[in-house]
Amino acid sequence: MADTKFAKIIAGEIPADKVYEDEHCIAINDINPQAPVHVLVIPKQPIEKLADARPDDQALLGHLMLAAGNIARQLGVDDAFRLIVNNGAGAGQTVFHLHLHIIAGRSFAEGKMVG
Ligand code: AMP
């Protein structure tokens, strides 16, 4: 697995605007936010993309979802946020270290799945 910029952020080799950290993940403000709240939840254990996750990763994946809810609450956006995972370059993934986007603070068109 490539040494991605998120691995470097977790290792403290490049700086990031951290909003949360626990034993299994960190959350940082996205450097190029698409909404007033745009946070990335990143597992410390690298998985290239969601489709590469294995049954052994089940607890970690659950942990990331719970963390996302808690971070949204901490940021005061737990009533309305969107959680996005881009899987693969064709879906817009640019950093190949699994991460969840928490997007909030802008209006979401009713019934619209993405964007
Ligand atoms: P994705 O396109 O799903 O792989 O998302 C990667 C995200 O990482 C994009 O929204 C980028 O703006 C964001 N990003 C890239 N480099 C950094 C960085 N150094 N700190 C914070 N966010 C970053």
PDB file of C-alpha atoms and ligand atoms in Angstrom:
ATOM      1  CA  MET A   1       0.000   0.000   0.000  1.00  0.00           C
ATOM      2  CA  ALA A   2       1.294   3.414  -0.951  1.00  0.00           C
ATOM      3  CA  ASP A   3       2.457   5.827   1.743  1.00  0.00           C
ATOM      4  CA  THR A   4      -0.360   8.316   1.272  1.00  0.00           C
ATOM      5  CA  LYS A   5      -0.574  11.856   2.602  1.00  0.00           C
ATOM      6  CA  PHE A   6      -3.087  10.635   5.193  1.00  0.00           C
ATOM      7  CA  ALA A   7      -0.523   8.118   6.492  1.00  0.00           C
ATOM      8  CA  LYS A   8       1.909  11.039   6.772  1.00  0.00           C
ATOM      9  CA  ILE A   9      -0.681  13.122   8.642  1.00  0.00           C
ATOM     10  CA  ILE A  10      -1.340  10.237  11.066  1.00  0.00           C
ATOM     11  CA  ALA A  11       2.416   9.860  11.574  1.00  0.00           C
ATOM     12  CA  GLY A  12       2.698  13.604  12.265  1.00  0.00           C
ATOM     13  CA  GLU A  13       4.982  14.110   9.279  1.00  0.00           C
ATOM     14  CA  ILE A  14       2.719  16.675   7.648  1.00  0.00           C
ATOM     15  CA  PRO A  15       0.441  19.043   9.555  1.00  0.00           C
ATOM     16  CA  ALA A  16      -3.341  18.920   9.529  1.00  0.00           C
ATOM     17  CA  ASP A  17      -6.184  20.701  11.271  1.00  0.00           C
ATOM     18  CA  LYS A  18      -7.240  17.895  13.614  1.00  0.00           C
ATOM     19  CA  VAL A  19     -10.710  18.047  15.150  1.00  0.00           C
ATOM     20  CA  TYR A  20     -10.798  14.584  16.778  1.00  0.00           C
ATOM     21  CA  GLU A  21      -8.536  11.665  17.577  1.00  0.00           C
ATOM     22  CA  ASP A  22      -8.916   8.339  19.322  1.00  0.00           C
ATOM     23  CA  GLU A  23      -7.116   5.005  19.346  1.00  0.00           C
ATOM     24  CA  HIS A  24      -8.398   3.971  15.917  1.00  0.00           C
ATOM     25  CA  CYS A  25      -8.950   7.113  13.865  1.00  0.00           C
ATOM     26  CA  ILE A  26      -8.363  10.795  13.404  1.00  0.00           C
ATOM     27  CA  ALA A  27     -10.620  13.478  11.954  1.00  0.00           C
ATOM     28  CA  ILE A  28      -9.294  16.548  10.175  1.00  0.00           C
ATOM     29  CA  ASN A  29     -10.780  19.549   8.414  1.00  0.00           C
ATOM     30  CA  ASP A  30     -10.631  19.062   4.655  1.00  0.00           C
ATOM     31  CA  ILE A  31      -8.040  21.339   3.058  1.00  0.00           C
ATOM     32  CA  ASN A  32     -10.443  22.144   0.229  1.00  0.00           C
ATOM     33  CA  PRO A  33     -13.855  22.219   1.916  1.00  0.00           C
ATOM     34  CA  GLN A  34     -16.981  21.711  -0.179  1.00  0.00           C
ATOM     35  CA  ALA A  35     -19.251  22.995   2.601  1.00  0.00           C
ATOM     36  CA  PRO A  36     -18.967  25.041   5.824  1.00  0.00           C
ATOM     37  CA  VAL A  37     -18.318  21.763   7.650  1.00  0.00           C
ATOM     38  CA  HIS A  38     -16.161  19.289   5.728  1.00  0.00           C
ATOM     39  CA  VAL A  39     -14.328  16.824   7.934  1.00  0.00           C
ATOM     40  CA  LEU A  40     -12.484  13.646   6.969  1.00  0.00           C
ATOM     41  CA  VAL A  41     -12.599  10.649   9.319  1.00  0.00           C
ATOM     42  CA  ILE A  42      -9.533   8.522   8.670  1.00  0.00           C
ATOM     43  CA  PRO A  43      -8.678   5.130  10.195  1.00  0.00           C
ATOM     44  CA  LYS A  44      -5.151   4.876  11.544  1.00  0.00           C
ATOM     45  CA  GLN A  45      -4.918   1.418  10.039  1.00  0.00           C
ATOM     46  CA  PRO A  46      -4.746   2.007   6.296  1.00  0.00           C
ATOM     47  CA  ILE A  47      -7.258   0.374   3.942  1.00  0.00           C
ATOM     48  CA  GLU A  48      -6.830   1.496   0.351  1.00  0.00           C
ATOM     49  CA  LYS A  49     -10.519   1.746  -0.410  1.00  0.00           C
ATOM     50  CA  LEU A  50     -13.785   0.552   1.100  1.00  0.00           C
ATOM     51  CA  ALA A  51     -14.077  -2.371  -1.327  1.00  0.00           C
ATOM     52  CA  ASP A  52     -10.745  -3.694   0.004  1.00  0.00           C
ATOM     53  CA  ALA A  53     -12.124  -4.009   3.541  1.00  0.00           C
ATOM     54  CA  ARG A  54     -12.322  -7.556   4.861  1.00  0.00           C
ATOM     55  CA  PRO A  55     -14.444  -9.229   7.569  1.00  0.00           C
ATOM     56  CA  ASP A  56     -11.588  -8.552  10.005  1.00  0.00           C
ATOM     57  CA  ASP A  57     -12.180  -4.824   9.445  1.00  0.00           C
ATOM     58  CA  GLN A  58     -15.805  -4.968  10.598  1.00  0.00           C
ATOM     59  CA  ALA A  59     -15.171  -3.503  14.043  1.00  0.00           C
ATOM     60  CA  LEU A  60     -13.022  -0.717  12.588  1.00  0.00           C
ATOM     61  CA  LEU A  61     -15.671   0.203  10.008  1.00  0.00           C
ATOM     62  CA  GLY A  62     -18.313   0.319  12.740  1.00  0.00           C
ATOM     63  CA  HIS A  63     -16.007   2.449  14.841  1.00  0.00           C
ATOM     64  CA  LEU A  64     -15.625   4.964  11.992  1.00  0.00           C
ATOM     65  CA  MET A  65     -19.403   5.289  11.652  1.00  0.00           C
ATOM     66  CA  LEU A  66     -19.864   5.837  15.386  1.00  0.00           C
ATOM     67  CA  ALA A  67     -16.998   8.327  15.399  1.00  0.00           C
ATOM     68  CA  ALA A  68     -18.611  10.206  12.497  1.00  0.00           C
ATOM     69  CA  GLY A  69     -21.845  10.588  14.468  1.00  0.00           C
ATOM     70  CA  ASN A  70     -19.976  11.725  17.565  1.00  0.00           C
ATOM     71  CA  ILE A  71     -17.867  14.221  15.612  1.00  0.00           C
ATOM     72  CA  ALA A  72     -21.013  15.599  13.931  1.00  0.00           C
ATOM     73  CA  ARG A  73     -22.533  16.055  17.408  1.00  0.00           C
ATOM     74  CA  GLN A  74     -19.338  17.722  18.642  1.00  0.00           C
ATOM     75  CA  LEU A  75     -19.516  20.124  15.690  1.00  0.00           C
ATOM     76  CA  GLY A  76     -23.229  20.785  16.248  1.00  0.00           C
ATOM     77  CA  VAL A  77     -24.342  19.368  12.915  1.00  0.00           C
ATOM     78  CA  ASP A  78     -25.742  15.993  14.006  1.00  0.00           C
ATOM     79  CA  ASP A  79     -29.243  16.996  12.827  1.00  0.00           C
ATOM     80  CA  ALA A  80     -28.159  17.333   9.191  1.00  0.00           C
ATOM     81  CA  PHE A  81     -24.984  15.967   7.688  1.00  0.00           C
ATOM     82  CA  ARG A  82     -24.029  13.771   4.796  1.00  0.00           C
ATOM     83  CA  LEU A  83     -21.471  10.968   5.022  1.00  0.00           C
ATOM     84  CA  ILE A  84     -19.642  10.158   1.794  1.00  0.00           C
ATOM     85  CA  VAL A  85     -17.072   7.539   0.832  1.00  0.00           C
ATOM     86  CA  ASN A  86     -15.557   7.800  -2.624  1.00  0.00           C
ATOM     87  CA  ASN A  87     -14.438   4.316  -3.659  1.00  0.00           C
ATOM     88  CA  GLY A  88     -11.994   4.245  -6.567  1.00  0.00           C
ATOM     89  CA  ALA A  89     -10.698   6.884  -8.952  1.00  0.00           C
ATOM     90  CA  GLY A  90     -13.817   6.541 -11.104  1.00  0.00           C
ATOM     91  CA  ALA A  91     -15.897   7.687  -8.124  1.00  0.00           C
ATOM     92  CA  GLY A  92     -13.609  10.625  -7.364  1.00  0.00           C
ATOM     93  CA  GLN A  93     -11.271   9.029  -4.822  1.00  0.00           C
ATOM     94  CA  THR A  94      -7.953  10.860  -4.893  1.00  0.00           C
ATOM     95  CA  VAL A  95      -6.301   9.684  -1.667  1.00  0.00           C
ATOM     96  CA  PHE A  96      -6.044   5.903  -1.477  1.00  0.00           C
ATOM     97  CA  HIS A  97      -6.410   5.556   2.260  1.00  0.00           C
ATOM     98  CA  LEU A  98     -10.034   5.003   3.223  1.00  0.00           C
ATOM     99  CA  HIS A  99     -11.776   8.066   4.665  1.00  0.00           C
ATOM    100  CA  LEU A 100     -15.312   9.241   5.366  1.00  0.00           C
ATOM    101  CA  HIS A 101     -16.340  12.764   4.379  1.00  0.00           C
ATOM    102  CA  ILE A 102     -18.672  14.501   6.838  1.00  0.00           C
ATOM    103  CA  ILE A 103     -20.364  17.308   4.913  1.00  0.00           C
ATOM    104  CA  ALA A 104     -22.698  19.779   6.619  1.00  0.00           C
ATOM    105  CA  GLY A 105     -23.740  23.379   6.937  1.00  0.00           C
ATOM    106  CA  ARG A 106     -25.163  23.784   3.474  1.00  0.00           C
ATOM    107  CA  SER A 107     -28.567  22.917   2.064  1.00  0.00           C
ATOM    108  CA  PHE A 108     -28.974  19.511   0.499  1.00  0.00           C
ATOM    109  CA  ALA A 109     -31.371  19.379  -2.411  1.00  0.00           C
ATOM    110  CA  GLU A 110     -34.296  17.179  -1.481  1.00  0.00           C
ATOM    111  CA  GLY A 111     -33.996  13.645  -2.789  1.00  0.00           C
ATOM    112  CA  LYS A 112     -30.608  14.277  -4.357  1.00  0.00           C
ATOM    113  CA  MET A 113     -28.210  11.435  -3.724  1.00  0.00           C
ATOM    114  CA  VAL A 114     -24.899  13.275  -4.155  1.00  0.00           C
ATOM    115  CA  GLY A 115     -23.471  16.718  -4.737  1.00  0.00           C
TER     116      GLY A 115
HETATM  117  P1  AMP B   1     -11.247  11.795  -1.956  1.00  0.00           P
HETATM  118  O1  AMP B   1     -11.372  12.586  -3.225  1.00  0.00           O
HETATM  119  O2  AMP B   1     -12.524  11.134  -1.519  1.00  0.00           O
HETATM  120  O3  AMP B   1     -10.074  10.831  -2.004  1.00  0.00           O
HETATM  121  O4  AMP B   1     -10.962  12.850  -0.823  1.00  0.00           O
HETATM  122  C1  AMP B   1      -9.702  13.339  -0.546  1.00  0.00           C
HETATM  123  C2  AMP B   1      -9.907  14.614   0.200  1.00  0.00           C
HETATM  124  O5  AMP B   1      -8.715  14.921   0.891  1.00  0.00           O
HETATM  125  C3  AMP B   1     -10.245  15.817  -0.686  1.00  0.00           C
HETATM  126  O6  AMP B   1     -11.486  16.373  -0.279  1.00  0.00           O
HETATM  127  C4  AMP B   1      -9.065  16.771  -0.433  1.00  0.00           C
HETATM  128  O7  AMP B   1      -9.477  18.123  -0.425  1.00  0.00           O
HETATM  129  C5  AMP B   1      -8.567  16.313   0.916  1.00  0.00           C
HETATM  130  N1  AMP B   1      -7.174  16.570   1.210  1.00  0.00           N
HETATM  131  C6  AMP B   1      -6.112  16.351   0.419  1.00  0.00           C
HETATM  132  N2  AMP B   1      -4.970  16.674   1.060  1.00  0.00           N
HETATM  133  C7  AMP B   1      -5.322  17.093   2.290  1.00  0.00           C
HETATM  134  C8  AMP B   1      -4.599  17.570   3.426  1.00  0.00           C
HETATM  135  N3  AMP B   1      -3.271  17.670   3.421  1.00  0.00           N
HETATM  136  N4  AMP B   1      -5.312  17.935   4.530  1.00  0.00           N
HETATM  137  C9  AMP B   1      -6.652  17.843   4.541  1.00  0.00           C
HETATM  138  N5  AMP B   1      -7.400  17.390   3.506  1.00  0.00           N
HETATM  139  C10 AMP B   1      -6.740  17.035   2.388  1.00  0.00           C
END
